[in-house]
Amino acid sequence: MKTRSFAVIGLGTFGSTVASELARFGNPVLGIDIEGRNVTRLAETLTEAVIADGKDELALKEAGVSGYDVAIVAIGEDLEANVLCTMNVKMLGVETIWVKALNRTHHRILTKLGADRVILPEQEIGQHIAQMLHNPLVRDYVSLGNGYHVVDFKVPDELDGKMVGKAAVFEKYSVRALGAMRDNQYLSCDEGDLTLRKDDKLLLLGKRADLRHFGDDLRDGN
């Protein structure tokens, strides 16, 4: 996989986490913040860390932002700074721009400005946690768009010893089993002949409502 370079502007809790993780994966990462203490904290973690104002296009240019593949605008509560920074990295010709939004209205503004991905971290994390709290069998999930999700589902007692292709609950809710992890082994469900065991980690594909009803039925012992 080709290594991409990242410029993270705004090194608060969200931005510093993103920047540190990207660096941990071995990517070149430039961190920028107007507060010196935030920059100093990550100076030894990132490829480069610079004190600069995201509202200042010239300062971002001098920091070398235009030479990075992706810019992540992670400026927090300052709406004006967030919007101006997004405009600046767009003007500098950064190919891909991800931006943290404060609310739905802000989300629409950033989309109009040409951001490739607008993130509402608190809302997205809240939805993620609520889904897992609602049904303890759901270990994790990811949205694929168009209403489809892939769910990491813990196999309960009700499916222990059942063959994927013959368990009626899969057909009832139009949910497709993609595969399962048993200990450290991946098991394919392509032929529908996999016999499940309790506590297998089952990857399920389906629409959100079908996956929710599927999980609710099994959680309630139906």
PDB file of C-alpha atoms in Angstrom:
ATOM      1  CA  MET A   1       0.000   0.000   0.000  1.00  0.00           C
ATOM      2  CA  LYS A   2       1.341   3.415  -1.007  1.00  0.00           C
ATOM      3  CA  THR A   3       2.092   5.596   2.000  1.00  0.00           C
ATOM      4  CA  ARG A   4       0.112   8.831   2.085  1.00  0.00           C
ATOM      5  CA  SER A   5       1.106  11.979   3.913  1.00  0.00           C
ATOM      6  CA  PHE A   6      -1.209  13.865   6.277  1.00  0.00           C
ATOM      7  CA  ALA A   7      -1.440  17.403   7.621  1.00  0.00           C
ATOM      8  CA  VAL A   8      -3.533  17.629  10.788  1.00  0.00           C
ATOM      9  CA  ILE A   9      -4.548  21.174  11.679  1.00  0.00           C
ATOM     10  CA  GLY A  10      -5.808  21.541  15.235  1.00  0.00           C
ATOM     11  CA  LEU A  11      -4.132  19.381  17.865  1.00  0.00           C
ATOM     12  CA  GLY A  12      -6.773  19.207  20.555  1.00  0.00           C
ATOM     13  CA  THR A  13      -8.038  15.849  21.827  1.00  0.00           C
ATOM     14  CA  PHE A  14      -9.530  14.789  18.486  1.00  0.00           C
ATOM     15  CA  GLY A  15      -6.761  16.122  16.250  1.00  0.00           C
ATOM     16  CA  SER A  16      -3.887  14.866  18.378  1.00  0.00           C
ATOM     17  CA  THR A  17      -5.446  11.389  18.524  1.00  0.00           C
ATOM     18  CA  VAL A  18      -5.846  11.245  14.735  1.00  0.00           C
ATOM     19  CA  ALA A  19      -2.320  12.590  14.159  1.00  0.00           C
ATOM     20  CA  SER A  20      -0.697  10.211  16.661  1.00  0.00           C
ATOM     21  CA  GLU A  21      -2.467   7.160  15.254  1.00  0.00           C
ATOM     22  CA  LEU A  22      -1.586   8.060  11.666  1.00  0.00           C
ATOM     23  CA  ALA A  23       2.044   8.457  12.730  1.00  0.00           C
ATOM     24  CA  ARG A  24       1.924   5.141  14.586  1.00  0.00           C
ATOM     25  CA  PHE A  25       0.850   3.484  11.328  1.00  0.00           C
ATOM     26  CA  GLY A  26       4.043   4.790   9.740  1.00  0.00           C
ATOM     27  CA  ASN A  27       2.629   7.719   7.760  1.00  0.00           C
ATOM     28  CA  PRO A  28       4.382  11.095   7.399  1.00  0.00           C
ATOM     29  CA  VAL A  29       2.317  13.488   9.547  1.00  0.00           C
ATOM     30  CA  LEU A  30       2.531  17.254   9.901  1.00  0.00           C
ATOM     31  CA  GLY A  31       0.795  18.626  12.992  1.00  0.00           C
ATOM     32  CA  ILE A  32      -0.243  22.282  13.184  1.00  0.00           C
ATOM     33  CA  ASP A  33      -1.781  24.230  16.036  1.00  0.00           C
ATOM     34  CA  ILE A  34      -1.891  27.857  17.123  1.00  0.00           C
ATOM     35  CA  GLU A  35      -1.100  26.823  20.724  1.00  0.00           C
ATOM     36  CA  GLY A  36       2.565  26.079  21.370  1.00  0.00           C
ATOM     37  CA  ARG A  37       1.874  23.595  24.166  1.00  0.00           C
ATOM     38  CA  ASN A  38      -0.166  21.381  21.839  1.00  0.00           C
ATOM     39  CA  VAL A  39       2.622  21.382  19.261  1.00  0.00           C
ATOM     40  CA  THR A  40       5.329  20.671  21.860  1.00  0.00           C
ATOM     41  CA  ARG A  41       3.355  17.705  23.215  1.00  0.00           C
ATOM     42  CA  LEU A  42       3.485  15.946  19.823  1.00  0.00           C
ATOM     43  CA  ALA A  43       6.853  17.178  18.567  1.00  0.00           C
ATOM     44  CA  GLU A  44       8.550  13.818  19.090  1.00  0.00           C
ATOM     45  CA  THR A  45       5.581  11.761  17.869  1.00  0.00           C
ATOM     46  CA  LEU A  46       4.937  13.363  14.480  1.00  0.00           C
ATOM     47  CA  THR A  47       7.184  13.813  11.470  1.00  0.00           C
ATOM     48  CA  GLU A  48       6.907  17.567  11.940  1.00  0.00           C
ATOM     49  CA  ALA A  49       4.967  19.841  14.310  1.00  0.00           C
ATOM     50  CA  VAL A  50       4.522  23.555  13.649  1.00  0.00           C
ATOM     51  CA  ILE A  51       2.970  26.496  15.489  1.00  0.00           C
ATOM     52  CA  ALA A  52       0.745  28.261  12.960  1.00  0.00           C
ATOM     53  CA  ASP A  53      -2.692  29.838  12.597  1.00  0.00           C
ATOM     54  CA  GLY A  54      -5.037  27.804  10.405  1.00  0.00           C
ATOM     55  CA  LYS A  55      -6.836  31.005   9.406  1.00  0.00           C
ATOM     56  CA  ASP A  56      -3.651  32.289   7.760  1.00  0.00           C
ATOM     57  CA  GLU A  57      -3.221  30.849   4.256  1.00  0.00           C
ATOM     58  CA  LEU A  58       0.379  32.077   3.998  1.00  0.00           C
ATOM     59  CA  ALA A  59       1.305  30.442   7.319  1.00  0.00           C
ATOM     60  CA  LEU A  60      -0.133  27.121   6.124  1.00  0.00           C
ATOM     61  CA  LYS A  61       1.725  27.454   2.843  1.00  0.00           C
ATOM     62  CA  GLU A  62       5.017  28.144   4.654  1.00  0.00           C
ATOM     63  CA  ALA A  63       4.375  25.114   6.877  1.00  0.00           C
ATOM     64  CA  GLY A  64       4.245  23.005   3.715  1.00  0.00           C
ATOM     65  CA  VAL A  65       0.587  21.918   3.863  1.00  0.00           C
ATOM     66  CA  SER A  66       0.272  22.002   0.062  1.00  0.00           C
ATOM     67  CA  GLY A  67       2.805  19.160  -0.170  1.00  0.00           C
ATOM     68  CA  TYR A  68       0.608  16.708   1.764  1.00  0.00           C
ATOM     69  CA  ASP A  69      -1.890  14.261   0.264  1.00  0.00           C
ATOM     70  CA  VAL A  70      -4.586  14.728   2.901  1.00  0.00           C
ATOM     71  CA  ALA A  71      -5.500  17.595   5.223  1.00  0.00           C
ATOM     72  CA  ILE A  72      -7.548  16.971   8.360  1.00  0.00           C
ATOM     73  CA  VAL A  73      -9.050  20.169   9.767  1.00  0.00           C
ATOM     74  CA  ALA A  74      -9.605  19.285  13.425  1.00  0.00           C
ATOM     75  CA  ILE A  75     -10.077  22.795  14.836  1.00  0.00           C
ATOM     76  CA  GLY A  76     -12.644  22.523  17.621  1.00  0.00           C
ATOM     77  CA  GLU A  77     -15.040  25.173  18.882  1.00  0.00           C
ATOM     78  CA  ASP A  78     -13.930  28.130  16.715  1.00  0.00           C
ATOM     79  CA  LEU A  79     -16.370  27.952  13.797  1.00  0.00           C
ATOM     80  CA  GLU A  80     -14.769  30.840  11.901  1.00  0.00           C
ATOM     81  CA  ALA A  81     -11.277  29.360  12.197  1.00  0.00           C
ATOM     82  CA  ASN A  82     -12.558  25.954  11.096  1.00  0.00           C
ATOM     83  CA  VAL A  83     -14.267  27.342   7.970  1.00  0.00           C
ATOM     84  CA  LEU A  84     -11.382  29.634   7.003  1.00  0.00           C
ATOM     85  CA  CYS A  85      -8.858  26.839   7.476  1.00  0.00           C
ATOM     86  CA  THR A  86     -10.936  24.568   5.234  1.00  0.00           C
ATOM     87  CA  MET A  87     -11.010  27.273   2.564  1.00  0.00           C
ATOM     88  CA  ASN A  88      -7.258  27.775   2.900  1.00  0.00           C
ATOM     89  CA  VAL A  89      -6.280  24.129   2.445  1.00  0.00           C
ATOM     90  CA  LYS A  90      -8.656  23.984  -0.517  1.00  0.00           C
ATOM     91  CA  MET A  91      -6.953  27.032  -2.034  1.00  0.00           C
ATOM     92  CA  LEU A  92      -3.545  25.431  -1.453  1.00  0.00           C
ATOM     93  CA  GLY A  93      -4.596  22.507  -3.625  1.00  0.00           C
ATOM     94  CA  VAL A  94      -4.616  19.683  -1.073  1.00  0.00           C
ATOM     95  CA  GLU A  95      -6.118  16.688  -2.864  1.00  0.00           C
ATOM     96  CA  THR A  96      -8.276  15.288  -0.032  1.00  0.00           C
ATOM     97  CA  ILE A  97      -9.780  17.253   2.856  1.00  0.00           C
ATOM     98  CA  TRP A  98     -11.482  15.852   5.952  1.00  0.00           C
ATOM     99  CA  VAL A  99     -13.030  18.305   8.402  1.00  0.00           C
ATOM    100  CA  LYS A 100     -14.458  18.064  11.903  1.00  0.00           C
ATOM    101  CA  ALA A 101     -17.892  19.704  12.091  1.00  0.00           C
ATOM    102  CA  LEU A 102     -19.546  21.211  15.150  1.00  0.00           C
ATOM    103  CA  ASN A 103     -23.174  20.620  14.131  1.00  0.00           C
ATOM    104  CA  ARG A 104     -25.452  19.834  11.180  1.00  0.00           C
ATOM    105  CA  THR A 105     -25.504  23.417   9.893  1.00  0.00           C
ATOM    106  CA  HIS A 106     -21.719  23.535   9.998  1.00  0.00           C
ATOM    107  CA  HIS A 107     -21.712  20.171   8.202  1.00  0.00           C
ATOM    108  CA  ARG A 108     -23.687  21.658   5.293  1.00  0.00           C
ATOM    109  CA  ILE A 109     -21.361  24.682   5.060  1.00  0.00           C
ATOM    110  CA  LEU A 110     -18.251  22.516   4.943  1.00  0.00           C
ATOM    111  CA  THR A 111     -19.788  20.279   2.289  1.00  0.00           C
ATOM    112  CA  LYS A 112     -20.512  23.356   0.140  1.00  0.00           C
ATOM    113  CA  LEU A 113     -16.883  24.429   0.570  1.00  0.00           C
ATOM    114  CA  GLY A 114     -15.745  21.167  -0.993  1.00  0.00           C
ATOM    115  CA  ALA A 115     -14.672  19.071   1.982  1.00  0.00           C
ATOM    116  CA  ASP A 116     -14.395  15.418   0.907  1.00  0.00           C
ATOM    117  CA  ARG A 117     -15.530  14.092   4.274  1.00  0.00           C
ATOM    118  CA  VAL A 118     -17.216  15.942   7.115  1.00  0.00           C
ATOM    119  CA  ILE A 119     -17.071  14.305  10.539  1.00  0.00           C
ATOM    120  CA  LEU A 120     -19.363  14.808  13.525  1.00  0.00           C
ATOM    121  CA  PRO A 121     -17.224  12.878  16.055  1.00  0.00           C
ATOM    122  CA  GLU A 122     -19.471  13.130  19.106  1.00  0.00           C
ATOM    123  CA  GLN A 123     -22.580  12.132  17.154  1.00  0.00           C
ATOM    124  CA  GLU A 124     -20.878   9.289  15.300  1.00  0.00           C
ATOM    125  CA  ILE A 125     -19.286   7.888  18.459  1.00  0.00           C
ATOM    126  CA  GLY A 126     -22.573   8.291  20.327  1.00  0.00           C
ATOM    127  CA  GLN A 127     -24.453   6.294  17.692  1.00  0.00           C
ATOM    128  CA  HIS A 128     -21.736   3.648  17.718  1.00  0.00           C
ATOM    129  CA  ILE A 129     -21.838   3.244  21.484  1.00  0.00           C
ATOM    130  CA  ALA A 130     -25.643   3.250  21.610  1.00  0.00           C
ATOM    131  CA  GLN A 131     -25.779   0.435  19.064  1.00  0.00           C
ATOM    132  CA  MET A 132     -23.438  -1.737  21.151  1.00  0.00           C
ATOM    133  CA  LEU A 133     -25.179  -0.879  24.419  1.00  0.00           C
ATOM    134  CA  HIS A 134     -28.584  -1.679  22.919  1.00  0.00           C
ATOM    135  CA  ASN A 135     -27.495  -5.188  21.962  1.00  0.00           C
ATOM    136  CA  PRO A 136     -24.506  -6.746  23.787  1.00  0.00           C
ATOM    137  CA  LEU A 137     -24.192  -9.315  20.975  1.00  0.00           C
ATOM    138  CA  VAL A 138     -23.011  -6.535  18.644  1.00  0.00           C
ATOM    139  CA  ARG A 139     -19.286  -6.107  19.177  1.00  0.00           C
ATOM    140  CA  ASP A 140     -18.669  -3.512  16.469  1.00  0.00           C
ATOM    141  CA  TYR A 141     -20.036  -2.339  13.115  1.00  0.00           C
ATOM    142  CA  VAL A 142     -19.205  -0.220  10.088  1.00  0.00           C
ATOM    143  CA  SER A 143     -21.476   1.603   7.648  1.00  0.00           C
ATOM    144  CA  LEU A 144     -20.964   0.834   3.943  1.00  0.00           C
ATOM    145  CA  GLY A 145     -23.404   3.482   2.712  1.00  0.00           C
ATOM    146  CA  ASN A 146     -26.817   3.120   1.027  1.00  0.00           C
ATOM    147  CA  GLY A 147     -28.238   1.755   4.268  1.00  0.00           C
ATOM    148  CA  TYR A 148     -25.933  -1.286   4.456  1.00  0.00           C
ATOM    149  CA  HIS A 149     -23.756  -2.179   7.423  1.00  0.00           C
ATOM    150  CA  VAL A 150     -21.295  -4.909   8.352  1.00  0.00           C
ATOM    151  CA  VAL A 151     -21.655  -6.045  11.965  1.00  0.00           C
ATOM    152  CA  ASP A 152     -19.242  -8.003  14.153  1.00  0.00           C
ATOM    153  CA  PHE A 153     -21.742 -10.217  15.960  1.00  0.00           C
ATOM    154  CA  LYS A 154     -21.056 -12.556  18.883  1.00  0.00           C
ATOM    155  CA  VAL A 155     -22.777 -15.913  18.268  1.00  0.00           C
ATOM    156  CA  PRO A 156     -25.230 -16.618  21.119  1.00  0.00           C
ATOM    157  CA  ASP A 157     -26.529 -19.901  22.550  1.00  0.00           C
ATOM    158  CA  GLU A 158     -29.462 -19.848  20.111  1.00  0.00           C
ATOM    159  CA  LEU A 159     -27.146 -20.298  17.106  1.00  0.00           C
ATOM    160  CA  ASP A 160     -24.712 -22.751  18.716  1.00  0.00           C
ATOM    161  CA  GLY A 161     -24.523 -25.860  16.485  1.00  0.00           C
ATOM    162  CA  LYS A 162     -26.668 -24.292  13.743  1.00  0.00           C
ATOM    163  CA  MET A 163     -25.559 -24.322  10.121  1.00  0.00           C
ATOM    164  CA  VAL A 164     -25.495 -20.846   8.569  1.00  0.00           C
ATOM    165  CA  GLY A 165     -27.405 -21.927   5.445  1.00  0.00           C
ATOM    166  CA  LYS A 166     -30.167 -23.594   7.469  1.00  0.00           C
ATOM    167  CA  ALA A 167     -30.790 -21.082  10.250  1.00  0.00           C
ATOM    168  CA  ALA A 168     -34.167 -19.512   9.443  1.00  0.00           C
ATOM    169  CA  VAL A 169     -33.344 -16.243  11.194  1.00  0.00           C
ATOM    170  CA  PHE A 170     -30.890 -15.318   8.396  1.00  0.00           C
ATOM    171  CA  GLU A 171     -33.598 -15.583   5.722  1.00  0.00           C
ATOM    172  CA  LYS A 172     -36.213 -13.925   7.912  1.00  0.00           C
ATOM    173  CA  TYR A 173     -34.299 -10.658   7.975  1.00  0.00           C
ATOM    174  CA  SER A 174     -32.321 -10.860   4.684  1.00  0.00           C
ATOM    175  CA  VAL A 175     -29.020 -10.883   6.559  1.00  0.00           C
ATOM    176  CA  ARG A 176     -25.973 -12.449   4.918  1.00  0.00           C
ATOM    177  CA  ALA A 177     -23.149 -14.135   6.845  1.00  0.00           C
ATOM    178  CA  LEU A 178     -19.797 -13.192   5.303  1.00  0.00           C
ATOM    179  CA  GLY A 179     -17.485 -15.200   7.538  1.00  0.00           C
ATOM    180  CA  ALA A 180     -16.573 -15.997  11.106  1.00  0.00           C
ATOM    181  CA  MET A 181     -13.539 -15.821  13.375  1.00  0.00           C
ATOM    182  CA  ARG A 182     -13.020 -18.777  15.693  1.00  0.00           C
ATOM    183  CA  ASP A 183     -10.080 -18.190  17.968  1.00  0.00           C
ATOM    184  CA  ASN A 184      -7.449 -16.988  15.443  1.00  0.00           C
ATOM    185  CA  GLN A 185      -8.922 -18.795  12.438  1.00  0.00           C
ATOM    186  CA  TYR A 186     -11.082 -17.220   9.703  1.00  0.00           C
ATOM    187  CA  LEU A 187     -13.907 -19.460   8.465  1.00  0.00           C
ATOM    188  CA  SER A 188     -15.733 -18.743   5.204  1.00  0.00           C
ATOM    189  CA  CYS A 189     -19.528 -18.742   5.010  1.00  0.00           C
ATOM    190  CA  ASP A 190     -19.641 -18.721   1.182  1.00  0.00           C
ATOM    191  CA  GLU A 191     -21.171 -22.189   0.883  1.00  0.00           C
ATOM    192  CA  GLY A 192     -23.561 -21.767   3.804  1.00  0.00           C
ATOM    193  CA  ASP A 193     -22.328 -25.015   5.369  1.00  0.00           C
ATOM    194  CA  LEU A 194     -20.440 -23.516   8.322  1.00  0.00           C
ATOM    195  CA  THR A 195     -21.671 -24.850  11.664  1.00  0.00           C
ATOM    196  CA  LEU A 196     -21.549 -22.045  14.191  1.00  0.00           C
ATOM    197  CA  ARG A 197     -20.269 -22.304  17.728  1.00  0.00           C
ATOM    198  CA  LYS A 198     -21.139 -20.131  20.676  1.00  0.00           C
ATOM    199  CA  ASP A 199     -18.877 -17.065  20.924  1.00  0.00           C
ATOM    200  CA  ASP A 200     -17.745 -17.219  17.286  1.00  0.00           C
ATOM    201  CA  LYS A 201     -17.296 -13.706  15.908  1.00  0.00           C
ATOM    202  CA  LEU A 202     -19.669 -13.602  12.938  1.00  0.00           C
ATOM    203  CA  LEU A 203     -19.497 -10.904  10.255  1.00  0.00           C
ATOM    204  CA  LEU A 204     -22.973 -10.040   9.007  1.00  0.00           C
ATOM    205  CA  LEU A 205     -24.002  -7.873   6.046  1.00  0.00           C
ATOM    206  CA  GLY A 206     -27.423  -6.297   5.784  1.00  0.00           C
ATOM    207  CA  LYS A 207     -29.547  -3.218   6.067  1.00  0.00           C
ATOM    208  CA  ARG A 208     -29.619  -1.499   9.427  1.00  0.00           C
ATOM    209  CA  ALA A 209     -33.226  -2.407  10.283  1.00  0.00           C
ATOM    210  CA  ASP A 210     -32.745  -6.077   9.353  1.00  0.00           C
ATOM    211  CA  LEU A 211     -29.558  -6.321  11.398  1.00  0.00           C
ATOM    212  CA  ARG A 212     -31.238  -4.660  14.378  1.00  0.00           C
ATOM    213  CA  HIS A 213     -34.259  -7.001  14.295  1.00  0.00           C
ATOM    214  CA  PHE A 214     -31.970  -9.992  13.761  1.00  0.00           C
ATOM    215  CA  GLY A 215     -29.968  -9.074  16.849  1.00  0.00           C
ATOM    216  CA  ASP A 216     -33.046  -8.242  18.921  1.00  0.00           C
ATOM    217  CA  ASP A 217     -34.627 -11.636  18.152  1.00  0.00           C
ATOM    218  CA  LEU A 218     -31.524 -13.509  19.263  1.00  0.00           C
ATOM    219  CA  ARG A 219     -30.934 -11.281  22.279  1.00  0.00           C
ATOM    220  CA  ASP A 220     -34.500 -11.930  23.424  1.00  0.00           C
ATOM    221  CA  GLY A 221     -34.161 -15.675  22.798  1.00  0.00           C
ATOM    222  CA  ASN A 222     -36.623 -15.869  19.910  1.00  0.00           C
TER     223      ASN A 222
END
